[in-house]
Short mmCIF file of N, CA and C in Angstrom, two decimals:
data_model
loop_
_atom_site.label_atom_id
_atom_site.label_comp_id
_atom_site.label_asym_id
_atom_site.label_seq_id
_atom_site.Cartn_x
_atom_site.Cartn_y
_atom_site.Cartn_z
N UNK M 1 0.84 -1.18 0.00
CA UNK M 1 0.00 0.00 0.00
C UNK M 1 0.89 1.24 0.00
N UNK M 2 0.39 2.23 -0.57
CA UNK M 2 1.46 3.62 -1.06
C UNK M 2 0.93 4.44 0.14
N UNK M 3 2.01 5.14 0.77
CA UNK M 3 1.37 6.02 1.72
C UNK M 3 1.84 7.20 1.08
N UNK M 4 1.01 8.46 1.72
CA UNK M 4 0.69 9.84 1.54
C UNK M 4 2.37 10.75 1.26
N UNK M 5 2.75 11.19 0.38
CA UNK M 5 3.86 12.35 1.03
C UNK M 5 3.38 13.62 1.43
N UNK M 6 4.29 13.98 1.95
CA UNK M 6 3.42 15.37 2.85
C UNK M 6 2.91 16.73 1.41
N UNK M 7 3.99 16.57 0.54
CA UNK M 7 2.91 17.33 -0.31
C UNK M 7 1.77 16.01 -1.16
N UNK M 8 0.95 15.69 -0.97
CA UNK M 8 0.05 14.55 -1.16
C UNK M 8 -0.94 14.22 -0.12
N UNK M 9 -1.95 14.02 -0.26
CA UNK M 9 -3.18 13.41 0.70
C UNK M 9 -4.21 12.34 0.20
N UNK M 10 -4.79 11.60 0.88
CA UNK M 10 -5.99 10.99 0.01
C UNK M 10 -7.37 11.93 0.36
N UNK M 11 -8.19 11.54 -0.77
CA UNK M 11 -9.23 12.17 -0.57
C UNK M 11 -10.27 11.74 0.00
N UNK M 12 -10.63 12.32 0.99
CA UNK M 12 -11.86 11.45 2.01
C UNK M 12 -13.16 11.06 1.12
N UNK M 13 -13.14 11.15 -0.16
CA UNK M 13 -14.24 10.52 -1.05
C UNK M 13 -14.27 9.78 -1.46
N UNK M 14 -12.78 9.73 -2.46
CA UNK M 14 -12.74 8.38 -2.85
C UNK M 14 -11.41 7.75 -2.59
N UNK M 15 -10.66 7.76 -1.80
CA UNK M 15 -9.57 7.47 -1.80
C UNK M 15 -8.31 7.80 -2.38
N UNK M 16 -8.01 8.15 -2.94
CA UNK M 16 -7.08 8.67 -4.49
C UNK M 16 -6.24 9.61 -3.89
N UNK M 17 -4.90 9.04 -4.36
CA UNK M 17 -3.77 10.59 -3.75
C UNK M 17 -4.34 11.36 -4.45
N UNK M 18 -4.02 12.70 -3.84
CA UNK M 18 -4.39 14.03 -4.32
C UNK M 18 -3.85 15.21 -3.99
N UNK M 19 -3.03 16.27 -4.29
CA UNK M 19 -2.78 17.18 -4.06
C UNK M 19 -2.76 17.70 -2.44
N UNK M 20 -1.80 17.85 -1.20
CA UNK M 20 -2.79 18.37 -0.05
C UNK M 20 -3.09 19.36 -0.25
N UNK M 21 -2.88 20.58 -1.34
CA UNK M 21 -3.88 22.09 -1.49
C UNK M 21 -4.72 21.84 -2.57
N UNK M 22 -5.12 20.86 -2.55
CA UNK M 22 -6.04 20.84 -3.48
C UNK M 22 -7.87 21.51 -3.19
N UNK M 23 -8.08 21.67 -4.05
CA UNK M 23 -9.28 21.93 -3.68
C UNK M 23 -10.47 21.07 -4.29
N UNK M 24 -10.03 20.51 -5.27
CA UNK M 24 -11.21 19.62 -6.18
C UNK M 24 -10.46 18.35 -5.98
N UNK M 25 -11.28 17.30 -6.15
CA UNK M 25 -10.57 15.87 -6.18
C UNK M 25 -10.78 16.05 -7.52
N UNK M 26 -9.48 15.57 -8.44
CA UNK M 26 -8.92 15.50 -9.54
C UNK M 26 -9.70 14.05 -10.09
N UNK M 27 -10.09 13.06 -9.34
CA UNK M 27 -10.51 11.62 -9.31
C UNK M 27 -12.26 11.47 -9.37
N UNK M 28 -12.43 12.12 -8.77
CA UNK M 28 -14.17 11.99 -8.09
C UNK M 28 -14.82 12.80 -8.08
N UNK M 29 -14.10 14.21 -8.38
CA UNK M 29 -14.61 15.70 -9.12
C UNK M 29 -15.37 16.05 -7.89
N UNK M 30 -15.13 15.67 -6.45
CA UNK M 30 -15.59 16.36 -5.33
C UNK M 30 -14.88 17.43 -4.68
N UNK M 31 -15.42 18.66 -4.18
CA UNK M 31 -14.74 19.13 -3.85
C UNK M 31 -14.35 19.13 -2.12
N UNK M 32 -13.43 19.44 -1.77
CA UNK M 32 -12.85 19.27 -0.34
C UNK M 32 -13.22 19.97 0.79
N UNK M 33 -13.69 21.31 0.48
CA UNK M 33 -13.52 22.06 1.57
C UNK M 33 -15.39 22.30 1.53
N UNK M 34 -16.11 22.52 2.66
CA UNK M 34 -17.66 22.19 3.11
C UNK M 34 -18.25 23.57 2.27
N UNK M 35 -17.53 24.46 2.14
CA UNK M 35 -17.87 26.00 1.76
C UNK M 35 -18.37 25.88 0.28
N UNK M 36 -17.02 24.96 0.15
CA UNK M 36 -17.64 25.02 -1.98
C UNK M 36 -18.30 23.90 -2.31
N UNK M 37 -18.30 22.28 -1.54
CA UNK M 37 -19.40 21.79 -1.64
C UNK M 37 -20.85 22.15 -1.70
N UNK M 38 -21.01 23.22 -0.62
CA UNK M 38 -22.37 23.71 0.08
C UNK M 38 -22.52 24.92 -1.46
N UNK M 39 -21.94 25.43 -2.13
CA UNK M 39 -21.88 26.10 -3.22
C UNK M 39 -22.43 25.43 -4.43
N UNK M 40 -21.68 24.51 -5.04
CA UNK M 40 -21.91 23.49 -5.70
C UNK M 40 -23.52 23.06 -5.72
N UNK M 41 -24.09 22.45 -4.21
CA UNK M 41 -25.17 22.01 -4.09
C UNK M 41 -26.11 23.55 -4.53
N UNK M 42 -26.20 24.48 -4.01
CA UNK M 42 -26.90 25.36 -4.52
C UNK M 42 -26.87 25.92 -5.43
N UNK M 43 -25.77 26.17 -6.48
CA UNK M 43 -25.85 26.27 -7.99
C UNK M 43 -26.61 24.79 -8.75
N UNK M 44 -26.40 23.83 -8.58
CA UNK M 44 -26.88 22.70 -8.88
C UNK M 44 -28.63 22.44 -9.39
N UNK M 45 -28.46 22.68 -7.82
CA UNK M 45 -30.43 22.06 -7.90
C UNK M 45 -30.80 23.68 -7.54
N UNK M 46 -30.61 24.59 -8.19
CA UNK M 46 -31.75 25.45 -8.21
C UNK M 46 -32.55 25.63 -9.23
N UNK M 47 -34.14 25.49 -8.51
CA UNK M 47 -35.25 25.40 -9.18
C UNK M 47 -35.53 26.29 -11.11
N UNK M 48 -35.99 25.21 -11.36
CA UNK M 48 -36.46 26.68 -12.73
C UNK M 48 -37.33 27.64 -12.65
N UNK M 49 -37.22 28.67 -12.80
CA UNK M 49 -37.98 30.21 -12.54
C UNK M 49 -39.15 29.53 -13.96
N UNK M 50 -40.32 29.68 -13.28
CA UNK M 50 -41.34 29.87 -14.04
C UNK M 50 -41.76 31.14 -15.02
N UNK M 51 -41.12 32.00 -14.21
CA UNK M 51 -41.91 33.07 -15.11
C UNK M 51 -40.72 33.22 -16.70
N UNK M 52 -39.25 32.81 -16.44
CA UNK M 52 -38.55 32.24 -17.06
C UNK M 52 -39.30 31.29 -18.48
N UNK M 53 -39.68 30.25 -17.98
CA UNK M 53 -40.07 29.51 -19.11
C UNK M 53 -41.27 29.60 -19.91
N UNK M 54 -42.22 30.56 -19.09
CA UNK M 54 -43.29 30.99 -19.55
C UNK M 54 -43.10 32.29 -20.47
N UNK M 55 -41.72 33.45 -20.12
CA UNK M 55 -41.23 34.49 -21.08
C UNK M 55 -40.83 33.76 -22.56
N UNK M 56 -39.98 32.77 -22.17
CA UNK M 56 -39.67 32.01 -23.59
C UNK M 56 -40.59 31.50 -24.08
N UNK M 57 -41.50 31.19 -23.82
CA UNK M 57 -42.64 30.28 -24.82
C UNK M 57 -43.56 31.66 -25.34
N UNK M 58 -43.52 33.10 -24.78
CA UNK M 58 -43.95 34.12 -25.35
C UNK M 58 -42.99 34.39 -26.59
N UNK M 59 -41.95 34.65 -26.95
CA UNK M 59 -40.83 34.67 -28.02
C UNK M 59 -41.15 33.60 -28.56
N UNK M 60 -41.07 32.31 -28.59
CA UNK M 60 -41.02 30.79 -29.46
C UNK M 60 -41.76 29.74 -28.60
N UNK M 61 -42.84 29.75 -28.80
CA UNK M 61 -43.50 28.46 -28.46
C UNK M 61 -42.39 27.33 -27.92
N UNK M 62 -42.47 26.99 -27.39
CA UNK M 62 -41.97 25.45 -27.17
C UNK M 62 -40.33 25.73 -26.01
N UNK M 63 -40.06 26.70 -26.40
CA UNK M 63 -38.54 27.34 -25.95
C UNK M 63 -38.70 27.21 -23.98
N UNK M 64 -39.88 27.22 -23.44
CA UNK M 64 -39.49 27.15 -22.44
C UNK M 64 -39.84 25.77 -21.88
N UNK M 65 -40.07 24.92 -22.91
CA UNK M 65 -40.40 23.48 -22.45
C UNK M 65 -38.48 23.09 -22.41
N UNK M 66 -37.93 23.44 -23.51
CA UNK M 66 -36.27 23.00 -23.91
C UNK M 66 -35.78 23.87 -22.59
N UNK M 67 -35.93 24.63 -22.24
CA UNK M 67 -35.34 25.81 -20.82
C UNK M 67 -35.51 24.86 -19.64
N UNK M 68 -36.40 23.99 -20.11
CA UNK M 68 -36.91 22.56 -18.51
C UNK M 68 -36.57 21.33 -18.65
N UNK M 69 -35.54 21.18 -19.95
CA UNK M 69 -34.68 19.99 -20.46
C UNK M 69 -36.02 19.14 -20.95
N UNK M 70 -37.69 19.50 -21.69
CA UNK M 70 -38.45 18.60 -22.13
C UNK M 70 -37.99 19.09 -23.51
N UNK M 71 -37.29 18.51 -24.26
CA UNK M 71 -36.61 18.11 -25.67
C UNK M 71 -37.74 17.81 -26.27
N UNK M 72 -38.81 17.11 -26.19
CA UNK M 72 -39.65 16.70 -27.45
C UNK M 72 -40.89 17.37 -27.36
N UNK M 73 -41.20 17.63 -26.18
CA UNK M 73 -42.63 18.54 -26.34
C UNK M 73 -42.25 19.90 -26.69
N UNK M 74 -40.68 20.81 -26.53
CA UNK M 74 -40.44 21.39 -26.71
C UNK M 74 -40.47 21.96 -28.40
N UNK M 75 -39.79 21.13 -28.46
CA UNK M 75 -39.41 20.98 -30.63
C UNK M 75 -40.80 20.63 -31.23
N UNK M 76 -41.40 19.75 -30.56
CA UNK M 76 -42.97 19.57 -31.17
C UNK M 76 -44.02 20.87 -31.09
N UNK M 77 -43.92 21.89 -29.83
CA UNK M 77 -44.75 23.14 -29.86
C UNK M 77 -43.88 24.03 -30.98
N UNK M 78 -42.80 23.56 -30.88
CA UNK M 78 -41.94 24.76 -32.00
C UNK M 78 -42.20 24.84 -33.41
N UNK M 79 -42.62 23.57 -33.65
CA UNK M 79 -43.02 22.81 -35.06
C UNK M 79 -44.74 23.37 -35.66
N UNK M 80 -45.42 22.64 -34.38
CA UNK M 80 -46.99 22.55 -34.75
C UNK M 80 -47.42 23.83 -34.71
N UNK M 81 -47.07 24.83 -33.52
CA UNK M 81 -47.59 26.08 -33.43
C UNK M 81 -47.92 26.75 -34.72
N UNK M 82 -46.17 27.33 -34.75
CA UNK M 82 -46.69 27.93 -36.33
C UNK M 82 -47.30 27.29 -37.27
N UNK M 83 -47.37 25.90 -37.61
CA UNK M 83 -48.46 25.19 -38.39
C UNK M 83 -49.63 25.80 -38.16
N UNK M 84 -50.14 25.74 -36.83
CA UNK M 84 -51.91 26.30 -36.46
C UNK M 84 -51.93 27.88 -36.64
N UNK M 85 -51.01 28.32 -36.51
CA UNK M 85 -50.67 30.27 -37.19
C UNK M 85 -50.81 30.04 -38.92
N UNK M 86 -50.10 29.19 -39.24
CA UNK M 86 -50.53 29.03 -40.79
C UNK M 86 -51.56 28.98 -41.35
N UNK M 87 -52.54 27.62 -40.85
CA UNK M 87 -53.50 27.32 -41.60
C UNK M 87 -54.62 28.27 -40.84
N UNK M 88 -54.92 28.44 -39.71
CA UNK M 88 -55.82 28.85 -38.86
C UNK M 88 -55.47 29.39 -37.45
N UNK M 89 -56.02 30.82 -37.70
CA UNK M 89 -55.12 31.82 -36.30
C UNK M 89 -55.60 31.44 -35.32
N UNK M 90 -56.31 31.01 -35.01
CA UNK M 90 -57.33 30.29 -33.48
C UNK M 90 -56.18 29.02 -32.92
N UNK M 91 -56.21 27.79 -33.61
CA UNK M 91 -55.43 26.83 -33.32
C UNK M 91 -54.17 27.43 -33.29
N UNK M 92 -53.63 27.94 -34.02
CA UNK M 92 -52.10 28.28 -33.55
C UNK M 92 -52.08 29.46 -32.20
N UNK M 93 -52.86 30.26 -31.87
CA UNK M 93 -52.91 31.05 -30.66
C UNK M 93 -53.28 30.18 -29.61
N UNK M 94 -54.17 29.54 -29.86
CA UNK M 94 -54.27 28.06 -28.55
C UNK M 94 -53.15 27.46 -27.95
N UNK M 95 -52.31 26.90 -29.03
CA UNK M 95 -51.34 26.15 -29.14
C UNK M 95 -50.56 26.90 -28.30
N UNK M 96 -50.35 28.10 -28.44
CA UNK M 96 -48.63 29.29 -28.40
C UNK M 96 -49.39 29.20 -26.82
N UNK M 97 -50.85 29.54 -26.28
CA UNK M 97 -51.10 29.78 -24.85
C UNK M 97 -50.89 28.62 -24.30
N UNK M 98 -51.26 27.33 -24.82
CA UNK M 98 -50.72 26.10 -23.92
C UNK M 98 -49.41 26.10 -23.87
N UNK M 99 -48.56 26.38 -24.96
CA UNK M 99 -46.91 26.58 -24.53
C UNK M 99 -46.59 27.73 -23.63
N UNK M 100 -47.45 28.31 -22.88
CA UNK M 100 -46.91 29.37 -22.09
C UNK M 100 -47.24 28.29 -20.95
N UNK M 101 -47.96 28.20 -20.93
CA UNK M 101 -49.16 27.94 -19.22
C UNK M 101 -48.24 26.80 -19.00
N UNK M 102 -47.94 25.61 -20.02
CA UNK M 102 -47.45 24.41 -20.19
C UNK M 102 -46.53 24.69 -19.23
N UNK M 103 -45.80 25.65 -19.90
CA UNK M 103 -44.34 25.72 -19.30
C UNK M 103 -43.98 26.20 -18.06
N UNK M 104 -44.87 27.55 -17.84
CA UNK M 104 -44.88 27.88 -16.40
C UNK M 104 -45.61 27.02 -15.28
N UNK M 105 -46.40 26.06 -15.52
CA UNK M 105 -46.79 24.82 -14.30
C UNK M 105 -45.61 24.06 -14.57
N UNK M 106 -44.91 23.53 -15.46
CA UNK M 106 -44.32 22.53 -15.01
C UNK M 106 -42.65 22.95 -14.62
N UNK M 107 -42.62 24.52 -14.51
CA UNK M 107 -41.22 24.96 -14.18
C UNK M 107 -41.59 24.98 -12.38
N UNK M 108 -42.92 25.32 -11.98
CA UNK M 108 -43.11 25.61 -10.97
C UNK M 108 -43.39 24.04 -10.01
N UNK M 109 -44.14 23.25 -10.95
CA UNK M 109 -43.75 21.75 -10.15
C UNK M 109 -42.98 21.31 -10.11
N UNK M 110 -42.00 21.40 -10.94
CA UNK M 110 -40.43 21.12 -10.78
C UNK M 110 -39.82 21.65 -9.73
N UNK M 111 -39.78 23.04 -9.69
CA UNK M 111 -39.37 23.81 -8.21
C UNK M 111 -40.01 23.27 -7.16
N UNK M 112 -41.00 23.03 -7.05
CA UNK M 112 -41.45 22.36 -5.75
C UNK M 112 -40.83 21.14 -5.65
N UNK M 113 -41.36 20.12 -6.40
CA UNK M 113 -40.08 18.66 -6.47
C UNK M 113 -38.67 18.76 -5.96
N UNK M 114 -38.12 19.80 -6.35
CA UNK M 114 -36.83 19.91 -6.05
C UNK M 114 -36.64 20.60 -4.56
N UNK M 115 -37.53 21.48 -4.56
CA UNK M 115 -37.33 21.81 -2.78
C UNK M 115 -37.55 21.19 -1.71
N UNK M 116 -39.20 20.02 -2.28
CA UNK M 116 -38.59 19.12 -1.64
C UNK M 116 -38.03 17.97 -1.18
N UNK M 117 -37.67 17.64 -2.11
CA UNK M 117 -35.99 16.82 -2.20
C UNK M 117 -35.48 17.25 -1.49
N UNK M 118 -34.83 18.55 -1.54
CA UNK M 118 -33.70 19.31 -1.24
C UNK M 118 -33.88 19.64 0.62
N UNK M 119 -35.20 19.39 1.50
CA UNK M 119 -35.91 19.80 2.46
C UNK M 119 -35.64 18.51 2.90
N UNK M 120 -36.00 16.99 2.42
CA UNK M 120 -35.59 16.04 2.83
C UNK M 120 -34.68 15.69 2.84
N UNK M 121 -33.92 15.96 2.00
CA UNK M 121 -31.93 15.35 2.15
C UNK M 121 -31.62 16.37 3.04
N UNK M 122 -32.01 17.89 3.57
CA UNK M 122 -31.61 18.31 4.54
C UNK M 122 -31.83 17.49 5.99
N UNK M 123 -32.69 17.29 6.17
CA UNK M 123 -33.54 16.87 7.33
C UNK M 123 -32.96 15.48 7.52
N UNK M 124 -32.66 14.45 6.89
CA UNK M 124 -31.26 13.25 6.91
C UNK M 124 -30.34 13.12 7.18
N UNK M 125 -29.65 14.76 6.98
CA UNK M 125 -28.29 15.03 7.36
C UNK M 125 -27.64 15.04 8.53
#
């Protein structure tokens, strides 16, 4: 077994020499010190702003479904909308308001999902 040199440490994550000023594990892409973990976690899982995905689906239909990582309902409102603006202004204005509303409920159930997740993995800790 290889032990540590003093410029060297393992990393309490995954084991792996590592740098002792390190700040990122080079191995396990964790970081070391509680400050930029606790950073990390809150850039991470913060919620999607609804009013966010509901502005984009005002500009391009479908744009704030892709802003909520939904790839196919996204490209599909992007597609059909202007189809229903083409043939008939009623169906395509329908369409463009369900891509608003669409998008702002499911940015806002998402935010809830995630808070609380984020409320229970606190409360574990």
């Amino acid at each position: 077994m290889h032990t540590s040199t003093p410029e060297m440490k393992r990393c309490p994550f995954c084991a792996e020499e590592i740098k002792a000023d390190a700040k990122k594990c080079r191995h396990c892409g964790e970081f070391l010190s509680p400050e930029l973990r606790q950073l990390q976690h809150q850039t991470q899982h913060r919620p999607p702003n609804p009013g966010v995905a509901a502005v984009l689906s005002v500009f391009l239909p479908g744009l704030g479904h892709i802003y909520l990582g939904q790839f196919g309902i996204g490209l599909a409102l992007m597609f059909i909308t202007p189809l229903g603006y083409l043939f008939f202004i009623v169906p395509g204005l329908l369409l463009h308001i369900f891509a608003i509303y669409s998008a702002y409920r499911d940015a806002s159930v998402t935010g809830q999902l995630q808070q609380a997740q984020g409320t229970k993995s606190k409360s574990t800790l």
